[in-house]
CSV table of C-alpha atoms in Angstrom, one decimal:
chain,number,residue,atom,x,y,z
A,167,MET,CA,29.5,-17.6,11.9
A,168,GLY,CA,30.5,-14.1,11.1
A,169,VAL,CA,34.1,-14.8,9.9
A,170,ILE,CA,35.2,-16.3,6.6
A,171,ARG,CA,38.9,-17.1,6.3
A,172,LYS,CA,39.8,-17.0,2.6
A,173,LYS,CA,42.3,-19.8,2.2
A,174,THR,CA,42.3,-19.9,-1.5
A,175,VAL,CA,42.9,-16.3,-2.3
A,176,THR,CA,45.3,-15.3,-5.1
A,177,ARG,CA,48.7,-14.1,-4.2
A,178,GLY,CA,48.9,-10.3,-4.0
A,179,THR,CA,45.1,-9.6,-4.0
A,180,GLU,CA,42.9,-7.9,-1.5
A,181,GLY,CA,42.3,-11.1,0.4
A,182,GLY,CA,42.4,-11.1,4.2
A,183,LEU,CA,39.6,-11.8,6.6
A,184,LYS,CA,36.0,-11.1,5.5
A,185,TYR,CA,33.3,-10.4,8.0
A,186,ILE,CA,29.8,-11.2,6.9
A,187,CYS,CA,26.5,-10.3,8.6
A,188,ASP,CA,24.9,-13.4,9.9
A,189,VAL,CA,21.4,-12.1,9.0
A,190,CYS,CA,21.6,-10.4,5.6
A,191,SER,CA,25.1,-11.8,4.5
A,192,ALA,CA,26.3,-8.3,3.7
A,193,ASP,CA,30.1,-7.7,3.7
A,194,ILE,CA,30.9,-5.6,6.8
A,195,THR,CA,34.7,-6.0,6.7
A,196,SER,CA,35.4,-2.3,6.1
A,197,THR,CA,32.6,-0.8,8.2
A,198,VAL,CA,31.3,-0.8,11.8
A,199,ARG,CA,29.9,-4.1,13.0
A,200,ILE,CA,28.1,-5.3,16.0
A,201,ARG,CA,29.3,-8.5,17.7
A,202,CYS,CA,27.3,-10.5,20.2
A,203,ALA,CA,29.1,-11.0,23.5
A,204,ASP,CA,26.9,-13.8,24.8
A,205,SER,CA,28.5,-17.2,25.3
A,206,SER,CA,25.8,-19.0,23.3
A,207,CYS,CA,26.7,-17.0,20.1
A,208,ASN,CA,30.2,-17.7,18.8
A,209,ASP,CA,31.6,-15.2,16.3
A,210,TYR,CA,28.1,-13.7,15.7
A,211,ASP,CA,28.3,-10.4,13.8
A,212,LEU,CA,25.6,-8.0,12.6
A,213,CYS,CA,25.5,-5.0,10.3
A,214,VAL,CA,24.2,-1.7,11.7
A,215,PRO,CA,20.8,-1.9,9.8
A,216,CYS,CA,20.1,-5.4,11.0
A,217,PHE,CA,21.1,-4.5,14.6
A,218,SER,CA,18.8,-1.4,14.5
A,219,ASN,CA,15.9,-3.5,13.2
A,220,ALA,CA,16.5,-6.1,16.0
A,221,SER,CA,17.0,-8.8,13.4
A,222,SER,CA,18.3,-12.2,14.6
A,223,SER,CA,19.0,-15.7,13.5
A,224,GLN,CA,20.1,-19.0,15.1
A,225,ASN,CA,20.3,-18.7,19.0
A,226,HIS,CA,20.8,-14.9,19.1
A,227,ASP,CA,18.3,-13.0,21.3
A,228,PRO,CA,18.6,-9.2,20.7
A,229,ALA,CA,16.6,-8.4,23.9
A,230,THR,CA,18.8,-10.2,26.4
A,231,HIS,CA,22.2,-10.8,24.8
A,232,ALA,CA,25.0,-8.3,25.4
A,233,PHE,CA,26.8,-6.8,22.4
A,234,SER,CA,29.9,-4.8,21.6
A,235,VAL,CA,30.5,-2.3,18.8
A,236,ILE,CA,33.6,-3.0,16.8
A,237,GLU,CA,35.0,-0.1,14.7
A,238,GLN,CA,37.5,-0.4,11.9
A,239,HIS,CA,41.0,0.1,13.5
A,240,SER,CA,42.5,1.7,10.4
A,241,ILE,CA,44.8,4.1,12.2
A,242,PRO,CA,48.6,4.2,12.3
A,243,ILE,CA,50.1,3.1,15.6
A,244,TYR,CA,53.7,1.9,14.8
A,245,THR,CA,54.5,3.2,11.3
A,246,ALA,CA,52.8,5.8,9.1
A,247,ASP,CA,51.8,3.3,6.3
A,248,TRP,CA,50.5,0.4,8.4
A,249,GLY,CA,47.2,0.5,10.3
A,250,ALA,CA,46.4,-1.1,13.7
A,251,ASP,CA,44.1,-3.6,11.9
A,252,GLU,CA,46.9,-4.7,9.6
A,253,GLU,CA,49.3,-5.0,12.6
A,254,LEU,CA,46.8,-7.4,14.3
A,255,LEU,CA,46.4,-9.4,11.2
A,256,LEU,CA,50.2,-9.6,10.8
A,257,LEU,CA,50.6,-11.0,14.3
A,258,GLU,CA,47.7,-13.4,13.9
A,259,GLY,CA,49.0,-14.6,10.5
A,260,ALA,CA,52.4,-15.2,12.0
A,261,GLU,CA,50.8,-17.3,14.8
A,262,VAL,CA,48.7,-19.3,12.4
A,263,TYR,CA,51.1,-19.9,9.5
A,264,GLY,CA,54.5,-19.5,11.3
A,265,LEU,CA,57.2,-16.9,10.8
A,266,GLY,CA,58.8,-17.3,7.3
A,267,SER,CA,55.5,-18.1,5.5
A,268,TRP,CA,55.3,-14.5,4.4
A,269,ALA,CA,53.2,-15.2,1.3
A,270,ASP,CA,50.5,-16.8,3.5
A,271,ILE,CA,50.7,-14.0,6.0
A,272,ALA,CA,50.3,-11.4,3.2
A,273,ASP,CA,47.2,-13.2,2.0
A,274,HIS,CA,45.9,-13.2,5.6
A,275,ILE,CA,46.4,-9.4,5.8
A,276,GLY,CA,45.0,-8.6,2.4
A,277,GLY,CA,45.0,-5.0,1.1
A,278,TYR,CA,47.3,-6.2,-1.8
A,279,ARG,CA,50.3,-6.5,0.6
A,280,THR,CA,53.2,-8.4,-0.9
A,281,LYS,CA,55.3,-11.0,1.0
A,282,ASP,CA,58.5,-8.8,0.7
A,283,GLU,CA,56.6,-5.8,2.1
A,284,VAL,CA,55.3,-7.9,5.0
A,285,ARG,CA,58.7,-9.4,5.8
A,286,ASP,CA,60.5,-6.1,5.7
A,287,HIS,CA,57.9,-4.4,7.9
A,288,TYR,CA,58.1,-7.2,10.5
A,289,ILE,CA,61.9,-7.1,10.6
A,290,ASP,CA,62.1,-3.3,10.7
A,291,THR,CA,59.3,-2.8,13.2
A,292,TYR,CA,59.6,-5.7,15.6
A,293,VAL,CA,63.0,-7.3,15.2
A,294,LYS,CA,65.2,-4.2,14.8
A,295,SER,CA,63.3,-2.3,17.6
A,296,MET,CA,65.2,-0.8,20.4
A,297,HIS,CA,62.6,-2.3,22.8
A,298,PHE,CA,62.6,-5.8,21.2
A,299,PRO,CA,60.3,-7.8,21.2
A,300,LEU,CA,58.0,-4.7,21.5
A,301,PRO,CA,58.0,-2.0,18.8
A,302,GLU,CA,59.5,1.4,19.5
A,303,ARG,CA,56.0,3.0,19.7
A,304,ALA,CA,54.5,0.4,21.9
A,305,ASP,CA,53.6,2.9,24.6
A,306,PRO,CA,49.7,3.4,24.6
A,307,LYS,CA,50.2,7.1,25.4
A,308,ASP,CA,52.3,7.7,22.2
A,309,THR,CA,49.8,9.2,19.7
A,310,SER,CA,52.2,11.1,17.6
A,311,LEU,CA,51.5,9.1,14.5
A,312,LEU,CA,47.8,9.6,14.9
A,313,VAL,CA,48.3,13.4,15.2
A,314,GLU,CA,50.5,13.5,12.1
A,315,ASN,CA,48.2,11.1,10.1
A,316,PRO,CA,44.5,11.6,11.1
A,317,ARG,CA,42.0,8.8,10.5
A,318,ASP,CA,40.4,10.3,7.4
A,319,VAL,CA,43.7,11.1,5.7
A,320,PHE,CA,45.2,7.6,6.5
A,321,GLN,CA,42.1,5.8,5.3
A,322,ALA,CA,42.0,7.8,2.1
A,323,ARG,CA,45.6,7.1,1.5
A,324,LYS,CA,45.0,3.4,2.1
A,325,LYS,CA,42.0,3.3,-0.2
A,326,ARG,CA,44.1,5.0,-2.9
A,327,ARG,CA,46.9,2.5,-2.5
A,328,ILE,CA,44.6,-0.5,-2.8
A,329,GLU,CA,42.9,1.0,-5.9
A,330,GLU,CA,46.3,1.6,-7.6
A,331,ARG,CA,47.6,-1.9,-6.9
A,332,LYS,CA,44.2,-3.4,-7.9
A,333,ASN,CA,44.4,-1.6,-11.3
A,334,ALA,CA,48.1,-2.6,-11.7
A,335,ALA,CA,47.2,-6.3,-11.0
A,336,LYS,CA,44.4,-6.2,-13.7
A,337,SER,CA,46.8,-4.7,-16.3
A,338,ALA,CA,49.6,-7.1,-15.4
A,339,PRO,CA,50.3,-10.0,-17.9
A,340,PRO,CA,49.0,-13.4,-16.8
A,341,ALA,CA,51.4,-15.3,-14.5
A,342,ALA,CA,53.1,-18.3,-15.9
A,343,PRO,CA,51.6,-21.6,-14.9
A,344,LYS,CA,53.4,-23.4,-12.0
A,345,GLN,CA,55.8,-26.1,-13.1
A,346,LYS,CA,56.2,-29.4,-11.5
A,347,PRO,CA,58.7,-29.1,-8.7
A,348,THR,CA,62.2,-30.5,-9.3
A,349,ALA,CA,62.5,-34.0,-8.0
A,350,SER,CA,65.3,-34.9,-5.6
A,351,VAL,CA,67.4,-37.1,-7.9
A,352,PRO,CA,71.1,-37.0,-8.8
A,353,ALA,CA,70.4,-35.4,-12.2
A,354,CYS,CA,69.1,-32.3,-10.4
A,355,HIS,CA,71.8,-32.1,-7.6
A,356,GLU,CA,74.6,-34.3,-6.5
A,357,VAL,CA,73.1,-36.2,-3.5
A,358,GLN,CA,70.1,-38.3,-3.9
A,359,GLY,CA,67.2,-37.6,-1.5
A,360,TYR,CA,68.4,-34.1,-0.6
A,361,MET,CA,66.0,-31.2,-1.1
A,362,PRO,CA,68.0,-28.0,-1.6
A,363,GLY,CA,65.1,-25.6,-1.3
A,364,ARG,CA,64.1,-27.0,2.2
A,365,LEU,CA,67.7,-27.9,3.3
A,366,GLU,CA,66.3,-31.3,4.3
A,367,PHE,CA,66.6,-34.9,3.3
A,368,GLU,CA,63.8,-37.3,2.3
A,369,THR,CA,65.0,-39.7,5.0
A,370,GLU,CA,66.2,-37.8,8.0
A,371,PHE,CA,68.3,-39.1,10.9
A,372,ALA,CA,65.9,-40.9,13.4
A,373,ASN,CA,63.1,-40.5,10.8
A,374,GLU,CA,60.6,-42.2,13.0
A,375,ALA,CA,61.1,-39.8,16.0
A,376,GLU,CA,57.9,-37.9,15.3
A,377,GLU,CA,55.7,-41.1,15.6
A,378,ALA,CA,56.1,-41.1,19.4
A,379,VAL,CA,54.7,-37.6,19.8
A,380,GLN,CA,52.3,-37.2,16.9
A,381,HIS,CA,49.2,-38.1,18.9
A,382,MET,CA,50.3,-36.5,22.2
A,383,GLN,CA,48.1,-33.7,23.6
A,384,PHE,CA,48.7,-31.1,26.2
A,385,ASP,CA,45.6,-29.3,27.5
A,386,PRO,CA,45.7,-26.4,30.0
A,387,GLY,CA,45.5,-27.7,33.5
A,388,ASP,CA,46.3,-31.3,32.6
A,389,GLY,CA,48.9,-33.2,34.5
A,390,ILE,CA,48.5,-31.6,38.0
A,391,ASN,CA,46.4,-33.3,40.7
A,392,PRO,CA,43.9,-30.7,42.0
A,393,ARG,CA,43.9,-32.3,45.5
A,394,THR,CA,47.6,-32.7,46.1
A,395,GLY,CA,49.0,-30.3,43.5
A,396,GLU,CA,51.6,-32.8,42.4
A,397,ILE,CA,52.4,-33.8,38.8
A,398,GLU,CA,50.6,-37.0,37.7
A,399,PRO,CA,52.7,-40.0,36.5
A,400,GLU,CA,51.1,-39.8,33.0
A,401,MET,CA,52.4,-36.2,32.6
A,402,GLU,CA,55.9,-37.2,33.8
A,403,LEU,CA,55.9,-39.9,31.2
A,404,LYS,CA,54.9,-37.4,28.5
A,405,MET,CA,57.7,-35.1,29.5
A,406,VAL,CA,60.2,-37.9,29.3
A,407,VAL,CA,59.0,-38.8,25.8
A,408,MET,CA,59.3,-35.1,24.8
A,409,ASP,CA,62.9,-35.0,26.2
A,410,ILE,CA,63.8,-38.0,24.1
A,411,TYR,CA,62.2,-36.4,21.1
A,412,ASN,CA,64.0,-33.1,21.6
A,413,SER,CA,67.4,-34.9,22.0
A,414,ARG,CA,66.8,-36.7,18.7
A,415,LEU,CA,66.0,-33.4,17.0
A,416,THR,CA,69.2,-31.9,18.5
A,417,THR,CA,71.3,-34.8,17.2
A,418,ARG,CA,69.6,-34.4,13.7
A,419,ALA,CA,70.5,-30.7,13.6
A,420,GLU,CA,74.1,-31.5,14.7
A,421,ARG,CA,74.5,-34.0,11.9
A,422,LYS,CA,73.1,-31.6,9.3
A,423,LYS,CA,75.6,-28.9,10.6
A,424,VAL,CA,78.5,-31.3,10.0
A,425,ILE,CA,77.2,-32.0,6.5
A,426,PHE,CA,76.8,-28.4,5.5
A,427,GLU,CA,80.0,-27.1,7.2
A,428,HIS,CA,82.3,-29.7,5.7
A,429,HIS,CA,80.8,-29.4,2.2
A,430,LEU,CA,79.8,-33.1,2.1
A,431,LEU,CA,77.0,-32.3,-0.4
A,432,GLU,CA,79.6,-31.5,-3.1
A,433,TYR,CA,79.8,-35.1,-4.2
A,434,ARG,CA,81.5,-34.6,-7.5
A,435,LYS,CA,84.3,-32.5,-6.1
A,436,ASN,CA,84.9,-34.9,-3.2
A,437,ALA,CA,84.9,-37.9,-5.6
A,438,ALA,CA,87.4,-36.3,-7.9
A,439,LEU,CA,89.7,-35.6,-5.0
A,440,ASP,CA,89.4,-39.2,-3.8
A,441,LYS,CA,90.4,-40.6,-7.2
A,442,LYS,CA,93.7,-38.8,-6.9
A,443,ARG,CA,94.6,-40.5,-3.6
A,444,THR,CA,95.9,-44.0,-3.1
A,445,LYS,CA,93.9,-46.7,-1.3
A,446,GLU,CA,96.0,-46.3,1.9
A,447,GLU,CA,95.4,-42.5,1.9
A,448,ARG,CA,91.6,-43.0,1.4
A,449,ASP,CA,91.5,-45.5,4.3
A,450,LEU,CA,93.4,-43.1,6.5
A,451,LEU,CA,91.0,-40.2,5.7
A,452,ASN,CA,88.0,-42.4,6.3
A,453,LYS,CA,89.3,-43.2,9.8
A,454,VAL,CA,89.7,-39.4,10.5
A,455,LYS,CA,86.2,-38.5,9.5
A,456,PRO,CA,84.7,-38.9,13.0
A,457,PHE,CA,86.8,-35.9,14.1
A,458,ALA,CA,84.9,-33.7,11.7
A,459,ARG,CA,82.0,-33.6,14.3
A,460,MET,CA,84.4,-31.9,16.8
A,461,THR,CA,86.3,-29.4,14.6
A,462,ASN,CA,85.4,-26.8,12.0
A,463,HIS,CA,86.3,-27.2,8.3
A,464,LYS,CA,89.6,-25.4,8.4
A,465,ASP,CA,91.0,-27.3,11.4
A,466,PHE,CA,89.8,-30.6,10.0
A,467,GLN,CA,91.5,-29.9,6.7
A,468,GLU,CA,94.8,-29.1,8.5
A,469,LEU,CA,94.5,-32.3,10.5
A,470,SER,CA,93.8,-34.4,7.4
A,471,ASN,CA,96.6,-32.9,5.5
A,472,GLY,CA,99.0,-33.3,8.4
A,473,LEU,CA,98.1,-37.0,8.9
A,474,GLU,CA,98.3,-37.6,5.1
A,475,TYR,CA,101.8,-36.0,5.0
A,476,GLU,CA,102.9,-38.1,8.0
A,477,HIS,CA,101.6,-41.2,6.3
A,478,ASN,CA,103.6,-40.4,3.2
A,479,LEU,CA,106.7,-39.7,5.2
A,480,ARG,CA,106.4,-43.1,7.0
A,481,GLN,CA,106.0,-44.8,3.7
A,482,ALA,CA,109.0,-43.0,2.3
A,483,VAL,CA,111.1,-43.9,5.3
A,484,ALA,CA,110.0,-47.5,5.0
A,485,GLN,CA,110.9,-47.5,1.3
A,486,LEU,CA,114.4,-46.0,2.0
A,487,GLN,CA,115.0,-48.6,4.7
A,488,ASP,CA,114.1,-51.3,2.2
A,489,TRP,CA,116.5,-49.8,-0.3
A,490,ARG,CA,119.3,-49.8,2.3
A,491,HIS,CA,118.6,-53.4,3.2
A,492,MET,CA,119.0,-54.2,-0.6
A,493,ARG,CA,122.3,-52.3,-0.6
A,494,ILE,CA,121.0,-49.4,-2.7
A,495,GLY,CA,122.9,-46.3,-2.1
A,496,ASP,CA,121.3,-43.5,-4.2
A,497,LEU,CA,117.9,-42.4,-5.2
A,498,LYS,CA,118.2,-43.1,-9.0
A,499,THR,CA,119.1,-46.7,-8.4
A,500,GLY,CA,116.2,-46.9,-6.0
A,501,GLU,CA,113.8,-45.6,-8.6
A,502,LYS,CA,115.1,-48.1,-11.1
A,503,TYR,CA,114.7,-50.9,-8.5
A,504,GLU,CA,111.1,-49.9,-7.9
A,505,GLY,CA,110.3,-49.9,-11.6
A,506,GLU,CA,111.8,-53.3,-12.1
A,507,LYS,CA,110.0,-54.6,-9.1
A,508,GLN,CA,106.7,-53.4,-10.4
A,509,THR,CA,107.4,-55.0,-13.8
A,510,ARG,CA,108.2,-58.3,-12.2
A,511,ALA,CA,104.9,-58.1,-10.3
A,512,GLN,CA,102.9,-57.6,-13.5
A,513,ARG,CA,104.7,-60.4,-15.3
A,514,PRO,CA,102.5,-63.6,-15.5
A,515,ALA,CA,103.7,-66.6,-13.7
A,516,PRO,CA,105.6,-69.1,-15.9
A,517,THR,CA,103.9,-72.3,-16.8
A,518,GLY,CA,105.6,-75.7,-17.2
A,519,SER,CA,105.8,-77.5,-20.4
A,520,PHE,CA,103.8,-80.4,-18.9
A,521,ASP,CA,101.0,-78.2,-17.8
A,522,ARG,CA,98.0,-79.4,-19.9
A,523,LEU,CA,95.7,-76.6,-18.6
A,524,ALA,CA,98.2,-73.8,-19.5
A,525,GLY,CA,96.3,-73.0,-22.7
A,526,ILE,CA,92.8,-72.9,-21.3
A,527,ARG,CA,93.6,-71.4,-17.9
A,528,PRO,CA,92.6,-67.7,-17.9
A,529,PRO,CA,95.4,-65.3,-17.2
A,530,LYS,CA,95.6,-63.6,-13.8
A,531,PRO,CA,94.3,-60.0,-13.9
A,532,ILE,CA,97.0,-57.4,-13.8
A,533,PRO,CA,96.9,-55.5,-10.5
A,534,PRO,CA,95.9,-51.9,-10.9
A,535,ILE,CA,98.7,-49.4,-10.9
A,536,GLU,CA,98.3,-46.8,-8.1
A,537,THR,CA,98.7,-43.2,-9.1
A,538,PRO,CA,101.9,-41.6,-7.9
A,539,SER,CA,101.4,-40.2,-4.4
A,540,ALA,CA,103.4,-37.8,-2.2
A,541,THR,CA,105.5,-40.8,-1.1
A,542,THR,CA,107.0,-41.1,-4.6
A,543,ALA,CA,107.8,-37.4,-4.6
A,544,LEU,CA,109.6,-37.7,-1.3
A,545,THR,CA,111.9,-40.4,-2.8
A,546,ALA,CA,112.3,-39.0,-6.3
A,547,PRO,CA,115.9,-38.5,-7.5
A,548,GLU,CA,115.2,-34.8,-8.4
A,549,LEU,CA,114.8,-33.7,-4.8
A,550,PRO,CA,114.7,-30.0,-4.2
A,551,GLU,CA,117.7,-28.5,-2.4
A,552,ARG,CA,116.9,-28.2,1.2
A,553,LEU,CA,119.7,-25.8,2.1
A,554,LYS,CA,120.4,-22.6,0.2
A,555,ASN,CA,123.5,-20.6,0.8
A,556,SER,CA,121.5,-17.4,0.8
A,557,GLN,CA,119.4,-18.6,3.7
A,558,LEU,CA,122.3,-19.5,6.1
A,559,PRO,CA,123.8,-17.1,8.6
A,560,PHE,CA,127.3,-18.3,7.9
A,561,VAL,CA,127.3,-17.0,4.3
A,562,SER,CA,126.5,-13.4,5.3
A,563,LEU,CA,129.4,-13.4,7.7
A,564,ALA,CA,131.7,-14.9,5.2
A,565,SER,CA,130.6,-12.5,2.4
A,566,ASN,CA,131.3,-9.4,4.6
A,567,SER,CA,134.9,-10.5,5.2
A,568,GLN,CA,136.5,-11.8,2.1
A,569,SER,CA,138.4,-14.4,4.0
A,570,LYS,CA,138.0,-18.1,4.7
A,571,GLY,CA,134.7,-18.7,6.3
A,572,PRO,CA,132.6,-21.8,7.0
A,573,LEU,CA,130.1,-23.0,4.5
A,574,THR,CA,127.3,-25.6,5.0
A,575,ASN,CA,128.3,-28.2,2.5
A,576,GLY,CA,131.9,-28.7,3.8
A,577,ASN,CA,133.5,-26.3,1.3
A,578,ILE,CA,135.9,-23.6,2.5
A,579,ASN,CA,135.3,-20.1,1.1
A,580,SER,CA,138.7,-19.8,-0.6
A,581,SER,CA,140.0,-19.4,-4.1
A,582,THR,CA,141.0,-23.0,-4.3
A,583,SER,CA,138.2,-25.5,-5.0
A,584,SER,CA,140.2,-28.6,-4.3
A,585,LYS,CA,139.6,-30.3,-0.9
A,586,THR,CA,142.3,-32.3,0.8
A,587,GLN,CA,141.5,-35.6,2.4
A,588,HIS,CA,141.3,-35.4,6.2
A,589,SER,CA,143.2,-38.1,8.1
A,590,VAL,CA,142.2,-38.9,11.6
A,591,ALA,CA,145.2,-39.6,13.9
A,592,PRO,CA,144.7,-42.8,15.9
A,593,ILE,CA,144.3,-42.6,19.7
A,594,ALA,CA,146.9,-44.6,21.7
A,595,GLY,CA,145.4,-47.7,23.3
A,596,LEU,CA,142.2,-47.4,21.2
A,597,SER,CA,141.6,-49.9,18.4
A,598,PRO,CA,139.3,-48.8,15.5
A,599,LEU,CA,135.7,-50.2,15.4
A,600,LYS,CA,134.3,-51.5,12.2
A,601,LEU,CA,130.9,-49.9,11.6
A,602,THR,CA,128.4,-51.7,9.4
A,603,PRO,CA,124.6,-51.2,8.9
A,604,ASP,CA,124.0,-54.1,11.2
A,605,ASN,CA,125.8,-52.7,14.3
A,606,ALA,CA,125.2,-49.0,13.6
A,607,THR,CA,121.7,-48.1,12.7
A,608,ASP,CA,122.3,-44.5,11.7
A,609,ILE,CA,125.4,-45.0,9.6
A,610,GLN,CA,123.6,-43.9,6.4
A,611,LEU,CA,123.4,-40.4,7.8
A,612,LEU,CA,127.2,-40.0,7.8
A,613,THR,CA,129.6,-39.3,5.0
A,614,THR,CA,132.6,-41.5,4.3
A,615,GLU,CA,135.0,-39.3,6.2
A,616,GLU,CA,132.6,-39.2,9.2
A,617,VAL,CA,132.3,-43.0,9.2
A,618,GLU,CA,136.1,-43.2,9.3
A,619,LEU,CA,136.2,-40.7,12.1
A,620,CYS,CA,133.6,-42.6,14.2
A,621,SER,CA,135.5,-45.8,13.5
A,622,MET,CA,138.8,-44.4,14.8
A,623,LEU,CA,137.1,-42.9,17.9
A,624,ARG,CA,134.9,-46.1,18.5
A,625,MET,CA,131.8,-43.9,18.6
A,626,MET,CA,128.3,-44.7,17.4
A,627,PRO,CA,126.9,-42.4,14.7
A,628,LYS,CA,124.0,-41.2,16.9
A,629,ALA,CA,126.4,-40.0,19.6
A,630,TYR,CA,128.6,-38.3,17.0
A,631,LEU,CA,125.6,-36.5,15.5
A,632,THR,CA,124.5,-35.2,18.9
A,633,ILE,CA,128.0,-33.9,19.6
A,634,LYS,CA,128.2,-32.3,16.2
A,635,GLU,CA,124.9,-30.6,16.6
A,636,GLY,CA,125.9,-29.2,20.0
A,637,VAL,CA,129.2,-27.8,18.8
A,638,MET,CA,127.6,-26.2,15.7
A,639,ARG,CA,124.9,-24.6,17.8
A,640,GLU,CA,127.5,-23.0,20.1
A,641,ALA,CA,129.4,-21.9,17.0
A,642,ILE,CA,126.3,-20.2,15.5
A,643,LYS,CA,126.0,-18.1,18.7
A,644,THR,CA,129.5,-16.6,18.2
A,645,GLY,CA,129.3,-16.1,14.4
A,646,GLY,CA,130.5,-19.5,13.3
A,647,SER,CA,133.6,-19.8,15.3
A,648,ILE,CA,134.3,-21.6,18.6
A,649,LYS,CA,137.3,-22.4,20.8
A,650,ARG,CA,138.6,-25.9,21.4
A,651,LYS,CA,138.1,-25.4,25.1
A,652,SER,CA,134.5,-24.3,24.6
A,653,ALA,CA,133.9,-27.4,22.5
A,654,ARG,CA,135.2,-29.6,25.3
A,655,GLU,CA,132.8,-27.9,27.8
A,656,VAL,CA,129.9,-28.6,25.5
A,657,CYS,CA,130.6,-32.2,24.8
A,658,LYS,CA,131.7,-33.3,28.3
A,659,ILE,CA,133.5,-36.5,27.1
A,660,ASP,CA,137.1,-37.5,26.6
A,661,GLY,CA,139.1,-34.4,25.6
A,662,THR,CA,141.1,-36.4,23.0
A,663,LYS,CA,138.0,-37.5,21.1
A,664,VAL,CA,136.6,-33.9,21.3
A,665,SER,CA,139.9,-32.6,19.8
A,666,ARG,CA,139.6,-35.1,16.9
A,667,ILE,CA,136.0,-34.1,16.2
A,668,TYR,CA,136.9,-30.4,16.5
A,669,ASP,CA,139.7,-30.7,14.0
A,670,PHE,CA,137.5,-32.6,11.6
A,671,LEU,CA,134.7,-30.0,11.7
A,672,VAL,CA,137.2,-27.2,11.2
A,673,HIS,CA,138.7,-29.0,8.2
A,674,SER,CA,135.3,-29.7,6.7
A,675,GLY,CA,134.3,-26.0,7.0
A,676,TRP,CA,131.4,-26.4,9.3
A,677,ILE,CA,132.9,-24.3,12.0
A,678,GLN,CA,135.8,-21.8,12.1
A,679,LYS,CA,138.8,-22.1,14.4
A,680,VAL,CA,139.5,-19.3,16.9
């Protein structure tokens, strides 16, 4: 055998392939060698003196076997600092060790090439080429580099580079001994079983998927019947197994993509955020997690925040309805009611005087107190003002003209701050309707005067609110003022009722009379 592959060479040394004469065992790597071309001699190399003396060994017959003269291809073909022999070794090393194993490829090339140098050369010459996947100087007729860098000059420069790096390696301080690799435990990173350097897990999804294909072989020409030219059933079965294996690999890659994209490896950060949520919020977010496979991280966060806010709003509405059922009319009283309710829940159950086991019975554990959530903030007494006078179009119109103008809170823009009570004139033949929370579900949305107005007009709160919204929308279009006739056209109900509502809105300052 005339080739020795040095698998145990030191990183950054001369390394590479070594060609040895099969007769005298001389090193013929950097010189001309003779290779036997007969099929009985596999990788049989001779040096020039042994070939001239007709020396032989093993099954080689110098008299009858054909031969070929192999010269050293140390000439530039793609770049000025890389020879053809190094280009061949680079491609061969990439095929043997795989792209990305630049340290092994550099050892395969030899000549004191570093892994960074090999990686940069491959990317610049092959990947970034205008004729990808071929280099830019892939045309055999292009000999411009050889003209600019003759063989003697290039080999002398290569020998000088190897000598310089060899002397630098000798004078360099000894490398530190390799330490034991970091184990995949939570003390090293946050998720047990995860290997950050390889971006893999010790137990992958479908971890046994490789067992079905580990002993499968595909040889050239197999699987096709030479007589009929059809694919044999065994080959079809192999292809089905390979399709199943590839689908499992695709699923594994998709699951890893979800983990990396949604930052699920940041265990401490995610655990700290979960502690700030209530049990209901955590259960809701756990139900939403399957949607992370179909959305990116930003969209999933918006979806989660929106559902969490909707959940808190529903809880706040349910709590307000409970307060209304308990005849609680303001938020401060509701907060006091919730505090007393929680105190009663934590109070131990009273024991009778005849209970003989009262002294030895262990007390019931106090239920854990949930952290205040967004629901509590939505029902807190110190609610932020939702309407600011500076944000309303009515105020700008009223400030331009120093006259009476409509304001949002039912106050008239005048010098007097006192507000007279509005009395609704009864309608002939129409008896008032007594409105209660039992027969009017939206009565809590009305003021006392609006409740009296709806009672006199025998109108449900929801219908009144719809009419009020329609009239105020039309008033906004005309600068806050609207005619009585226009209000009747908007409402399309009894004109007398519309007149009563129109007068009330004008008196309250929501619209301005024309």
